[in-house]
Amino acid sequence: MAQEYFDFTNDLIFRWVMEREENCLAILRAILPELKITAVKRRENEHPVNYLAFDDERGVRFDAIIEDDQERFYDVEMQVANQPGLGKRVRYYQAQIDQETLKKGEDYDDLRESYVIFFCAFDPCGQDRRLYQFHYYEDVDRQLRLSTNSHVILINALGTKGQITPALAAVLDVMNRRRDNQNPLAVSLVKEIDGYNRDKKRRRALMNLQMRLKDERRLGLSEGRAEGRAEGRDEMQDEMTLGLIHALQAQGMPQKQIVEALALARKISLAEAQRYYEQVAQADSGGEH
């Protein structure tokens, strides 16, 4: 039986790809060539983004916020499931970007230009367009636009209409597992994703997280910690978390990757995942926890 292939739409694969600044730069330039971005840096974010009211009490977390050479900020996400409340989710992400990037002592006049970008494995608006971009407009006079310096871009991997750059078309081919696009970005992404699938440690992480998420969904444990949850459920989820850490340690995975995998599986912040890791380390060394 052929091994399962984890593609660009997989949460971990997408995260690993976007950990490399050269990939972030190439993808942003593919989406927004008019900005003429020449450099980017990742701003790590350890705060969870929870939209409990919007998505069946589940939560998500930024992997990183990307900043370009003009101090513009970007959040790029992969969205596979066509779930209700996408607009509210975008709104919440935008608010979180502003909160994360506004420097201490600054007020709203200092807000930087920002982009929330979703790669969608479905058509989010039903018009078969490959790219949708949203701003604030006046309802009657569409020529009147409110200058918020914020942008929302939804990219439809299934779309056929509208002009996009060859590089963005290449990224969408990678999303759709089309391997014949010879655009340099497509070739580079496919090679990198193939490498992650061949890497034994990363593949074990992918398989373990997939099985863990299936188990949690089956047991109903992947929901957020709603107020008033039974104490027994909390204890069971904590035990599963500690068990996952031990399993990944046994496979020789480095601490950093374990913490990242744990944050993704449990949908918690990196800081909270680190605390779980330290709890296990303390117990293994004979300390109390």
PDB file of C-alpha atoms in Angstrom:
ATOM      1  CA  MET A   1       0.000   0.000   0.000  1.00  0.00           C
ATOM      2  CA  ALA A   2       1.342   3.418  -0.989  1.00  0.00           C
ATOM      3  CA  GLN A   3       2.198   5.780   1.832  1.00  0.00           C
ATOM      4  CA  GLU A   4      -0.133   8.685   2.414  1.00  0.00           C
ATOM      5  CA  TYR A   5       1.200  11.901   0.920  1.00  0.00           C
ATOM      6  CA  PHE A   6       0.876  15.031   3.035  1.00  0.00           C
ATOM      7  CA  ASP A   7       0.496  18.027   0.754  1.00  0.00           C
ATOM      8  CA  PHE A   8       0.632  21.813   1.001  1.00  0.00           C
ATOM      9  CA  THR A   9      -2.835  22.005   2.562  1.00  0.00           C
ATOM     10  CA  ASN A  10      -1.747  19.975   5.600  1.00  0.00           C
ATOM     11  CA  ASP A  11      -1.431  22.204   8.676  1.00  0.00           C
ATOM     12  CA  LEU A  12       2.074  21.069   9.593  1.00  0.00           C
ATOM     13  CA  ILE A  13       3.374  21.059   6.013  1.00  0.00           C
ATOM     14  CA  PHE A  14       2.043  24.571   5.425  1.00  0.00           C
ATOM     15  CA  ARG A  15       3.552  25.723   8.698  1.00  0.00           C
ATOM     16  CA  TRP A  16       6.973  24.252   7.913  1.00  0.00           C
ATOM     17  CA  VAL A  17       6.941  25.851   4.455  1.00  0.00           C
ATOM     18  CA  MET A  18       6.028  29.233   5.916  1.00  0.00           C
ATOM     19  CA  GLU A  19       8.734  29.005   8.582  1.00  0.00           C
ATOM     20  CA  ARG A  20      11.249  29.814   5.851  1.00  0.00           C
ATOM     21  CA  GLU A  21      11.388  33.524   5.155  1.00  0.00           C
ATOM     22  CA  GLU A  22      12.361  32.981   1.517  1.00  0.00           C
ATOM     23  CA  ASN A  23       9.086  31.074   1.028  1.00  0.00           C
ATOM     24  CA  CYS A  24       7.105  33.825   2.748  1.00  0.00           C
ATOM     25  CA  LEU A  25       8.702  36.420   0.477  1.00  0.00           C
ATOM     26  CA  ALA A  26       8.109  34.433  -2.718  1.00  0.00           C
ATOM     27  CA  ILE A  27       4.464  33.705  -1.865  1.00  0.00           C
ATOM     28  CA  LEU A  28       3.675  37.287  -0.852  1.00  0.00           C
ATOM     29  CA  ARG A  29       5.289  38.601  -4.026  1.00  0.00           C
ATOM     30  CA  ALA A  30       3.211  36.115  -6.017  1.00  0.00           C
ATOM     31  CA  ILE A  31       0.007  37.415  -4.433  1.00  0.00           C
ATOM     32  CA  LEU A  32       0.863  41.130  -4.321  1.00  0.00           C
ATOM     33  CA  PRO A  33       3.420  41.938  -7.046  1.00  0.00           C
ATOM     34  CA  GLU A  34       2.366  45.593  -7.029  1.00  0.00           C
ATOM     35  CA  LEU A  35       3.827  46.057  -3.537  1.00  0.00           C
ATOM     36  CA  LYS A  36       7.338  45.258  -4.793  1.00  0.00           C
ATOM     37  CA  ILE A  37       8.306  43.567  -1.528  1.00  0.00           C
ATOM     38  CA  THR A  38      12.047  43.002  -1.298  1.00  0.00           C
ATOM     39  CA  ALA A  39      12.449  41.443   2.164  1.00  0.00           C
ATOM     40  CA  VAL A  40      10.394  39.974   4.984  1.00  0.00           C
ATOM     41  CA  LYS A  41      10.907  38.799   8.534  1.00  0.00           C
ATOM     42  CA  ARG A  42       8.744  36.589  10.690  1.00  0.00           C
ATOM     43  CA  ARG A  43       7.463  37.950  13.971  1.00  0.00           C
ATOM     44  CA  GLU A  44       6.773  34.985  16.225  1.00  0.00           C
ATOM     45  CA  ASN A  45       3.471  35.148  18.042  1.00  0.00           C
ATOM     46  CA  GLU A  46       2.821  33.030  21.105  1.00  0.00           C
ATOM     47  CA  HIS A  47      -0.672  34.250  21.873  1.00  0.00           C
ATOM     48  CA  PRO A  48      -3.639  32.036  21.028  1.00  0.00           C
ATOM     49  CA  VAL A  49      -6.380  33.360  18.775  1.00  0.00           C
ATOM     50  CA  ASN A  50      -9.703  31.987  19.991  1.00  0.00           C
ATOM     51  CA  TYR A  51     -12.922  32.456  18.064  1.00  0.00           C
ATOM     52  CA  LEU A  52     -15.038  30.241  20.311  1.00  0.00           C
ATOM     53  CA  ALA A  53     -18.316  31.784  19.284  1.00  0.00           C
ATOM     54  CA  PHE A  54     -17.598  31.313  15.599  1.00  0.00           C
ATOM     55  CA  ASP A  55     -16.355  27.774  15.157  1.00  0.00           C
ATOM     56  CA  ASP A  56     -17.876  25.195  17.440  1.00  0.00           C
ATOM     57  CA  GLU A  57     -15.749  26.312  20.397  1.00  0.00           C
ATOM     58  CA  ARG A  58     -12.508  25.513  18.637  1.00  0.00           C
ATOM     59  CA  GLY A  59      -9.481  27.779  18.670  1.00  0.00           C
ATOM     60  CA  VAL A  60      -6.591  28.606  16.375  1.00  0.00           C
ATOM     61  CA  ARG A  61      -3.226  30.255  16.787  1.00  0.00           C
ATOM     62  CA  PHE A  62      -1.112  32.353  14.473  1.00  0.00           C
ATOM     63  CA  ASP A  63       2.026  30.521  13.385  1.00  0.00           C
ATOM     64  CA  ALA A  64       3.659  33.870  12.775  1.00  0.00           C
ATOM     65  CA  ILE A  65       2.999  37.371  11.613  1.00  0.00           C
ATOM     66  CA  ILE A  66       5.115  38.415   8.630  1.00  0.00           C
ATOM     67  CA  GLU A  67       6.537  41.922   8.345  1.00  0.00           C
ATOM     68  CA  ASP A  68       7.931  43.316   5.102  1.00  0.00           C
ATOM     69  CA  ASP A  69      10.591  45.943   4.429  1.00  0.00           C
ATOM     70  CA  GLN A  70       7.936  48.712   4.443  1.00  0.00           C
ATOM     71  CA  GLU A  71       6.571  47.730   7.902  1.00  0.00           C
ATOM     72  CA  ARG A  72       3.449  46.189   6.429  1.00  0.00           C
ATOM     73  CA  PHE A  73       2.126  43.112   8.215  1.00  0.00           C
ATOM     74  CA  TYR A  74       0.666  39.896   6.825  1.00  0.00           C
ATOM     75  CA  ASP A  75      -1.049  36.851   8.223  1.00  0.00           C
ATOM     76  CA  VAL A  76      -1.182  34.003   5.696  1.00  0.00           C
ATOM     77  CA  GLU A  77      -3.397  31.035   6.544  1.00  0.00           C
ATOM     78  CA  MET A  78      -4.438  27.752   4.941  1.00  0.00           C
ATOM     79  CA  GLN A  79      -8.178  27.033   5.079  1.00  0.00           C
ATOM     80  CA  VAL A  80      -9.211  23.549   3.969  1.00  0.00           C
ATOM     81  CA  ALA A  81     -12.728  23.134   5.385  1.00  0.00           C
ATOM     82  CA  ASN A  82     -15.518  25.402   4.156  1.00  0.00           C
ATOM     83  CA  GLN A  83     -16.919  26.190   7.583  1.00  0.00           C
ATOM     84  CA  PRO A  84     -19.484  28.875   8.401  1.00  0.00           C
ATOM     85  CA  GLY A  85     -18.320  32.150   9.885  1.00  0.00           C
ATOM     86  CA  LEU A  86     -15.322  32.753   7.600  1.00  0.00           C
ATOM     87  CA  GLY A  87     -15.959  36.497   7.569  1.00  0.00           C
ATOM     88  CA  LYS A  88     -16.059  36.673  11.357  1.00  0.00           C
ATOM     89  CA  ARG A  89     -12.872  34.650  11.525  1.00  0.00           C
ATOM     90  CA  VAL A  90     -11.139  37.080   9.174  1.00  0.00           C
ATOM     91  CA  ARG A  91     -12.380  39.978  11.289  1.00  0.00           C
ATOM     92  CA  TYR A  92     -10.936  38.402  14.420  1.00  0.00           C
ATOM     93  CA  TYR A  93      -7.576  37.696  12.784  1.00  0.00           C
ATOM     94  CA  GLN A  94      -7.392  41.313  11.675  1.00  0.00           C
ATOM     95  CA  ALA A  95      -8.050  42.535  15.206  1.00  0.00           C
ATOM     96  CA  GLN A  96      -5.367  40.230  16.554  1.00  0.00           C
ATOM     97  CA  ILE A  97      -2.793  41.460  14.022  1.00  0.00           C
ATOM     98  CA  ASP A  98      -3.441  45.028  15.131  1.00  0.00           C
ATOM     99  CA  GLN A  99      -3.121  44.054  18.782  1.00  0.00           C
ATOM    100  CA  GLU A 100       0.097  42.123  18.194  1.00  0.00           C
ATOM    101  CA  THR A 101       1.845  44.703  16.033  1.00  0.00           C
ATOM    102  CA  LEU A 102       0.922  47.962  17.738  1.00  0.00           C
ATOM    103  CA  LYS A 103       3.987  48.946  19.730  1.00  0.00           C
ATOM    104  CA  LYS A 104       3.800  49.878  23.391  1.00  0.00           C
ATOM    105  CA  GLY A 105       2.668  53.464  23.842  1.00  0.00           C
ATOM    106  CA  GLU A 106       1.266  53.768  20.322  1.00  0.00           C
ATOM    107  CA  ASP A 107      -2.388  54.453  19.511  1.00  0.00           C
ATOM    108  CA  TYR A 108      -4.631  53.707  16.526  1.00  0.00           C
ATOM    109  CA  ASP A 109      -3.018  56.447  14.415  1.00  0.00           C
ATOM    110  CA  ASP A 110       0.134  54.287  14.398  1.00  0.00           C
ATOM    111  CA  LEU A 111      -1.548  51.151  13.039  1.00  0.00           C
ATOM    112  CA  ARG A 112       0.467  49.680  10.167  1.00  0.00           C
ATOM    113  CA  GLU A 113      -0.961  48.508   6.884  1.00  0.00           C
ATOM    114  CA  SER A 114      -1.993  44.881   7.189  1.00  0.00           C
ATOM    115  CA  TYR A 115      -3.189  41.962   5.086  1.00  0.00           C
ATOM    116  CA  VAL A 116      -5.133  38.882   6.156  1.00  0.00           C
ATOM    117  CA  ILE A 117      -4.661  36.280   3.422  1.00  0.00           C
ATOM    118  CA  PHE A 118      -6.451  32.924   3.307  1.00  0.00           C
ATOM    119  CA  PHE A 119      -5.532  30.173   0.868  1.00  0.00           C
ATOM    120  CA  CYS A 120      -8.837  28.296   0.476  1.00  0.00           C
ATOM    121  CA  ALA A 121      -9.181  24.772  -0.874  1.00  0.00           C
ATOM    122  CA  PHE A 122     -12.752  25.727  -1.855  1.00  0.00           C
ATOM    123  CA  ASP A 123     -14.517  28.708  -3.393  1.00  0.00           C
ATOM    124  CA  PRO A 124     -15.272  31.002  -0.428  1.00  0.00           C
ATOM    125  CA  CYS A 125     -17.572  33.310  -2.390  1.00  0.00           C
ATOM    126  CA  GLY A 126     -19.073  31.069  -5.070  1.00  0.00           C
ATOM    127  CA  GLN A 127     -18.057  33.185  -8.087  1.00  0.00           C
ATOM    128  CA  ASP A 128     -15.313  30.923  -9.487  1.00  0.00           C
ATOM    129  CA  ARG A 129     -12.758  33.713  -9.163  1.00  0.00           C
ATOM    130  CA  ARG A 130      -9.224  32.810  -8.190  1.00  0.00           C
ATOM    131  CA  LEU A 131      -8.734  35.824  -5.931  1.00  0.00           C
ATOM    132  CA  TYR A 132     -11.160  37.949  -3.931  1.00  0.00           C
ATOM    133  CA  GLN A 133     -10.040  41.164  -2.226  1.00  0.00           C
ATOM    134  CA  PHE A 134     -12.099  43.101   0.317  1.00  0.00           C
ATOM    135  CA  HIS A 135     -11.999  46.618   1.738  1.00  0.00           C
ATOM    136  CA  TYR A 136     -14.427  49.000   3.431  1.00  0.00           C
ATOM    137  CA  TYR A 137     -16.720  50.827   0.954  1.00  0.00           C
ATOM    138  CA  GLU A 138     -19.716  53.115   1.376  1.00  0.00           C
ATOM    139  CA  ASP A 139     -22.935  51.246   0.592  1.00  0.00           C
ATOM    140  CA  VAL A 140     -24.392  53.732  -1.895  1.00  0.00           C
ATOM    141  CA  ASP A 141     -21.290  55.331  -3.396  1.00  0.00           C
ATOM    142  CA  ARG A 142     -18.899  52.495  -4.206  1.00  0.00           C
ATOM    143  CA  GLN A 143     -16.247  55.040  -5.161  1.00  0.00           C
ATOM    144  CA  LEU A 144     -16.077  56.136  -1.523  1.00  0.00           C
ATOM    145  CA  ARG A 145     -13.682  53.940   0.396  1.00  0.00           C
ATOM    146  CA  LEU A 146     -12.861  54.138   4.098  1.00  0.00           C
ATOM    147  CA  SER A 147      -9.107  54.184   4.553  1.00  0.00           C
ATOM    148  CA  THR A 148      -8.441  51.597   7.246  1.00  0.00           C
ATOM    149  CA  ASN A 149      -5.085  50.447   5.803  1.00  0.00           C
ATOM    150  CA  SER A 150      -6.363  46.878   6.169  1.00  0.00           C
ATOM    151  CA  HIS A 151      -6.913  44.334   3.404  1.00  0.00           C
ATOM    152  CA  VAL A 152      -8.500  40.896   3.185  1.00  0.00           C
ATOM    153  CA  ILE A 153      -7.549  38.505   0.392  1.00  0.00           C
ATOM    154  CA  LEU A 154      -9.221  35.130  -0.141  1.00  0.00           C
ATOM    155  CA  ILE A 155      -7.509  32.883  -2.679  1.00  0.00           C
ATOM    156  CA  ASN A 156      -9.618  30.165  -4.289  1.00  0.00           C
ATOM    157  CA  ALA A 157      -7.594  27.116  -5.318  1.00  0.00           C
ATOM    158  CA  LEU A 158     -10.532  25.857  -7.421  1.00  0.00           C
ATOM    159  CA  GLY A 159     -11.139  29.101  -9.309  1.00  0.00           C
ATOM    160  CA  THR A 160     -10.759  29.598 -13.059  1.00  0.00           C
ATOM    161  CA  LYS A 161     -11.625  33.300 -13.498  1.00  0.00           C
ATOM    162  CA  GLY A 162      -9.550  36.429 -13.006  1.00  0.00           C
ATOM    163  CA  GLN A 163      -5.942  37.375 -13.663  1.00  0.00           C
ATOM    164  CA  ILE A 164      -3.276  36.290 -11.210  1.00  0.00           C
ATOM    165  CA  THR A 165       0.498  36.097 -11.483  1.00  0.00           C
ATOM    166  CA  PRO A 166       2.112  32.953 -12.928  1.00  0.00           C
ATOM    167  CA  ALA A 167       3.786  32.452  -9.552  1.00  0.00           C
ATOM    168  CA  LEU A 168       0.440  32.455  -7.692  1.00  0.00           C
ATOM    169  CA  ALA A 169      -1.005  30.102 -10.310  1.00  0.00           C
ATOM    170  CA  ALA A 170       1.960  27.850  -9.550  1.00  0.00           C
ATOM    171  CA  VAL A 171       1.182  27.907  -5.823  1.00  0.00           C
ATOM    172  CA  LEU A 172      -2.425  26.927  -6.561  1.00  0.00           C
ATOM    173  CA  ASP A 173      -1.184  24.054  -8.722  1.00  0.00           C
ATOM    174  CA  VAL A 174       0.870  22.860  -5.749  1.00  0.00           C
ATOM    175  CA  MET A 175      -2.254  23.075  -3.548  1.00  0.00           C
ATOM    176  CA  ASN A 176      -4.116  20.960  -6.121  1.00  0.00           C
ATOM    177  CA  ARG A 177      -1.273  18.413  -6.351  1.00  0.00           C
ATOM    178  CA  ARG A 178      -0.508  19.277  -9.971  1.00  0.00           C
ATOM    179  CA  ARG A 179       3.157  18.496 -10.385  1.00  0.00           C
ATOM    180  CA  ASP A 180       3.698  19.545 -14.010  1.00  0.00           C
ATOM    181  CA  ASN A 181       4.002  23.306 -13.423  1.00  0.00           C
ATOM    182  CA  GLN A 182       7.627  24.233 -14.152  1.00  0.00           C
ATOM    183  CA  ASN A 183       7.431  27.665 -12.558  1.00  0.00           C
ATOM    184  CA  PRO A 184      10.486  27.940 -10.253  1.00  0.00           C
ATOM    185  CA  LEU A 185       8.284  28.547  -7.191  1.00  0.00           C
ATOM    186  CA  ALA A 186       6.176  25.458  -7.885  1.00  0.00           C
ATOM    187  CA  VAL A 187       9.283  23.333  -8.442  1.00  0.00           C
ATOM    188  CA  SER A 188      10.831  24.600  -5.206  1.00  0.00           C
ATOM    189  CA  LEU A 189       7.678  24.049  -3.121  1.00  0.00           C
ATOM    190  CA  VAL A 190       7.085  20.538  -4.468  1.00  0.00           C
ATOM    191  CA  LYS A 191      10.705  19.592  -3.761  1.00  0.00           C
ATOM    192  CA  GLU A 192      10.454  20.928  -0.214  1.00  0.00           C
ATOM    193  CA  ILE A 193       7.128  19.201   0.509  1.00  0.00           C
ATOM    194  CA  ASP A 194       8.443  15.937  -0.947  1.00  0.00           C
ATOM    195  CA  GLY A 195      11.398  16.274   1.410  1.00  0.00           C
ATOM    196  CA  TYR A 196       9.126  16.667   4.433  1.00  0.00           C
ATOM    197  CA  ASN A 197       7.242  13.532   3.375  1.00  0.00           C
ATOM    198  CA  ARG A 198      10.477  11.570   3.084  1.00  0.00           C
ATOM    199  CA  ASP A 199      11.983  12.822   6.336  1.00  0.00           C
ATOM    200  CA  LYS A 200      11.370  10.052   8.872  1.00  0.00           C
ATOM    201  CA  LYS A 201      11.086  12.305  11.924  1.00  0.00           C
ATOM    202  CA  ARG A 202       8.796  14.798  10.253  1.00  0.00           C
ATOM    203  CA  ARG A 203       6.676  12.031   8.772  1.00  0.00           C
ATOM    204  CA  ARG A 204       6.271  10.443  12.201  1.00  0.00           C
ATOM    205  CA  ALA A 205       5.155  13.829  13.511  1.00  0.00           C
ATOM    206  CA  LEU A 206       2.627  14.108  10.686  1.00  0.00           C
ATOM    207  CA  MET A 207       1.284  10.599  11.276  1.00  0.00           C
ATOM    208  CA  ASN A 208       1.150  10.966  15.046  1.00  0.00           C
ATOM    209  CA  LEU A 209      -0.665  14.263  14.881  1.00  0.00           C
ATOM    210  CA  GLN A 210      -3.099  12.897  12.331  1.00  0.00           C
ATOM    211  CA  MET A 211      -3.913   9.916  14.550  1.00  0.00           C
ATOM    212  CA  ARG A 212      -4.075  12.086  17.656  1.00  0.00           C
ATOM    213  CA  LEU A 213      -6.510  14.509  16.035  1.00  0.00           C
ATOM    214  CA  LYS A 214      -8.665  11.621  14.833  1.00  0.00           C
ATOM    215  CA  ASP A 215      -8.729  10.191  18.347  1.00  0.00           C
ATOM    216  CA  GLU A 216      -9.582  13.557  19.858  1.00  0.00           C
ATOM    217  CA  ARG A 217     -12.382  14.127  17.380  1.00  0.00           C
ATOM    218  CA  ARG A 218     -13.718  10.649  18.083  1.00  0.00           C
ATOM    219  CA  LEU A 219     -13.672  11.233  21.816  1.00  0.00           C
ATOM    220  CA  GLY A 220     -14.893  14.802  21.569  1.00  0.00           C
ATOM    221  CA  LEU A 221     -11.729  16.088  23.216  1.00  0.00           C
ATOM    222  CA  SER A 222     -10.587  18.521  20.556  1.00  0.00           C
ATOM    223  CA  GLU A 223     -13.131  21.147  21.591  1.00  0.00           C
ATOM    224  CA  GLY A 224     -11.897  24.174  23.516  1.00  0.00           C
ATOM    225  CA  ARG A 225     -11.882  24.269  27.277  1.00  0.00           C
ATOM    226  CA  ALA A 226     -15.410  25.573  27.651  1.00  0.00           C
ATOM    227  CA  GLU A 227     -16.233  27.062  31.043  1.00  0.00           C
ATOM    228  CA  GLY A 228     -17.645  24.475  33.380  1.00  0.00           C
ATOM    229  CA  ARG A 229     -16.141  21.435  31.627  1.00  0.00           C
ATOM    230  CA  ALA A 230     -16.079  18.403  33.887  1.00  0.00           C
ATOM    231  CA  GLU A 231     -12.851  17.956  35.851  1.00  0.00           C
ATOM    232  CA  GLY A 232     -12.498  14.367  34.627  1.00  0.00           C
ATOM    233  CA  ARG A 233     -12.453  15.539  31.014  1.00  0.00           C
ATOM    234  CA  ASP A 234      -9.692  18.043  31.798  1.00  0.00           C
ATOM    235  CA  GLU A 235      -7.585  15.381  33.466  1.00  0.00           C
ATOM    236  CA  MET A 236      -8.047  12.980  30.554  1.00  0.00           C
ATOM    237  CA  GLN A 237      -6.987  15.634  28.041  1.00  0.00           C
ATOM    238  CA  ASP A 238      -3.942  16.520  30.152  1.00  0.00           C
ATOM    239  CA  GLU A 239      -2.951  12.855  30.262  1.00  0.00           C
ATOM    240  CA  MET A 240      -3.272  12.604  26.486  1.00  0.00           C
ATOM    241  CA  THR A 241      -1.120  15.708  26.108  1.00  0.00           C
ATOM    242  CA  LEU A 242       1.616  14.321  28.337  1.00  0.00           C
ATOM    243  CA  GLY A 243       1.381  11.001  26.537  1.00  0.00           C
ATOM    244  CA  LEU A 244       1.897  12.722  23.189  1.00  0.00           C
ATOM    245  CA  ILE A 245       5.030  14.434  24.510  1.00  0.00           C
ATOM    246  CA  HIS A 246       6.451  11.124  25.709  1.00  0.00           C
ATOM    247  CA  ALA A 247       5.678   9.484  22.364  1.00  0.00           C
ATOM    248  CA  LEU A 248       7.441  12.201  20.395  1.00  0.00           C
ATOM    249  CA  GLN A 249      10.400  12.150  22.781  1.00  0.00           C
ATOM    250  CA  ALA A 250      10.716   8.420  22.289  1.00  0.00           C
ATOM    251  CA  GLN A 251      11.020   9.006  18.548  1.00  0.00           C
ATOM    252  CA  GLY A 252      13.926  11.382  19.084  1.00  0.00           C
ATOM    253  CA  MET A 253      12.109  14.568  18.063  1.00  0.00           C
ATOM    254  CA  PRO A 254      13.853  17.746  19.286  1.00  0.00           C
ATOM    255  CA  GLN A 255      12.221  19.870  21.961  1.00  0.00           C
ATOM    256  CA  LYS A 256      11.362  22.736  19.612  1.00  0.00           C
ATOM    257  CA  GLN A 257       9.489  20.470  17.193  1.00  0.00           C
ATOM    258  CA  ILE A 258       7.666  18.725  20.053  1.00  0.00           C
ATOM    259  CA  VAL A 259       6.462  22.053  21.459  1.00  0.00           C
ATOM    260  CA  GLU A 260       5.323  23.180  17.997  1.00  0.00           C
ATOM    261  CA  ALA A 261       3.550  19.884  17.318  1.00  0.00           C
ATOM    262  CA  LEU A 262       1.851  20.028  20.699  1.00  0.00           C
ATOM    263  CA  ALA A 263       0.666  23.597  20.156  1.00  0.00           C
ATOM    264  CA  LEU A 264      -0.821  22.589  16.809  1.00  0.00           C
ATOM    265  CA  ALA A 265      -2.476  19.407  18.083  1.00  0.00           C
ATOM    266  CA  ARG A 266      -3.963  21.005  21.183  1.00  0.00           C
ATOM    267  CA  LYS A 267      -4.544  24.415  19.553  1.00  0.00           C
ATOM    268  CA  ILE A 268      -2.787  26.223  22.371  1.00  0.00           C
ATOM    269  CA  SER A 269      -0.062  28.838  22.499  1.00  0.00           C
ATOM    270  CA  LEU A 270       3.613  27.937  22.226  1.00  0.00           C
ATOM    271  CA  ALA A 271       4.075  29.220  25.779  1.00  0.00           C
ATOM    272  CA  GLU A 272       1.457  26.822  27.149  1.00  0.00           C
ATOM    273  CA  ALA A 273       2.879  23.944  25.105  1.00  0.00           C
ATOM    274  CA  GLN A 274       6.320  24.760  26.526  1.00  0.00           C
ATOM    275  CA  ARG A 275       4.894  24.561  30.060  1.00  0.00           C
ATOM    276  CA  TYR A 276       3.548  21.083  29.345  1.00  0.00           C
ATOM    277  CA  TYR A 277       6.955  20.055  27.986  1.00  0.00           C
ATOM    278  CA  GLU A 278       8.728  21.380  31.083  1.00  0.00           C
ATOM    279  CA  GLN A 279       6.237  19.525  33.282  1.00  0.00           C
ATOM    280  CA  VAL A 280       7.181  16.244  31.631  1.00  0.00           C
ATOM    281  CA  ALA A 281      10.897  17.046  31.786  1.00  0.00           C
ATOM    282  CA  GLN A 282      10.643  17.835  35.482  1.00  0.00           C
ATOM    283  CA  ALA A 283       8.769  14.620  36.198  1.00  0.00           C
ATOM    284  CA  ASP A 284      11.277  12.551  34.212  1.00  0.00           C
ATOM    285  CA  SER A 285      14.147  14.061  36.171  1.00  0.00           C
ATOM    286  CA  GLY A 286      12.521  13.122  39.452  1.00  0.00           C
ATOM    287  CA  GLY A 287      11.064  16.546  40.294  1.00  0.00           C
ATOM    288  CA  GLU A 288       7.520  17.274  41.274  1.00  0.00           C
ATOM    289  CA  HIS A 289       4.933  18.787  39.021  1.00  0.00           C
TER     290      HIS A 289
END
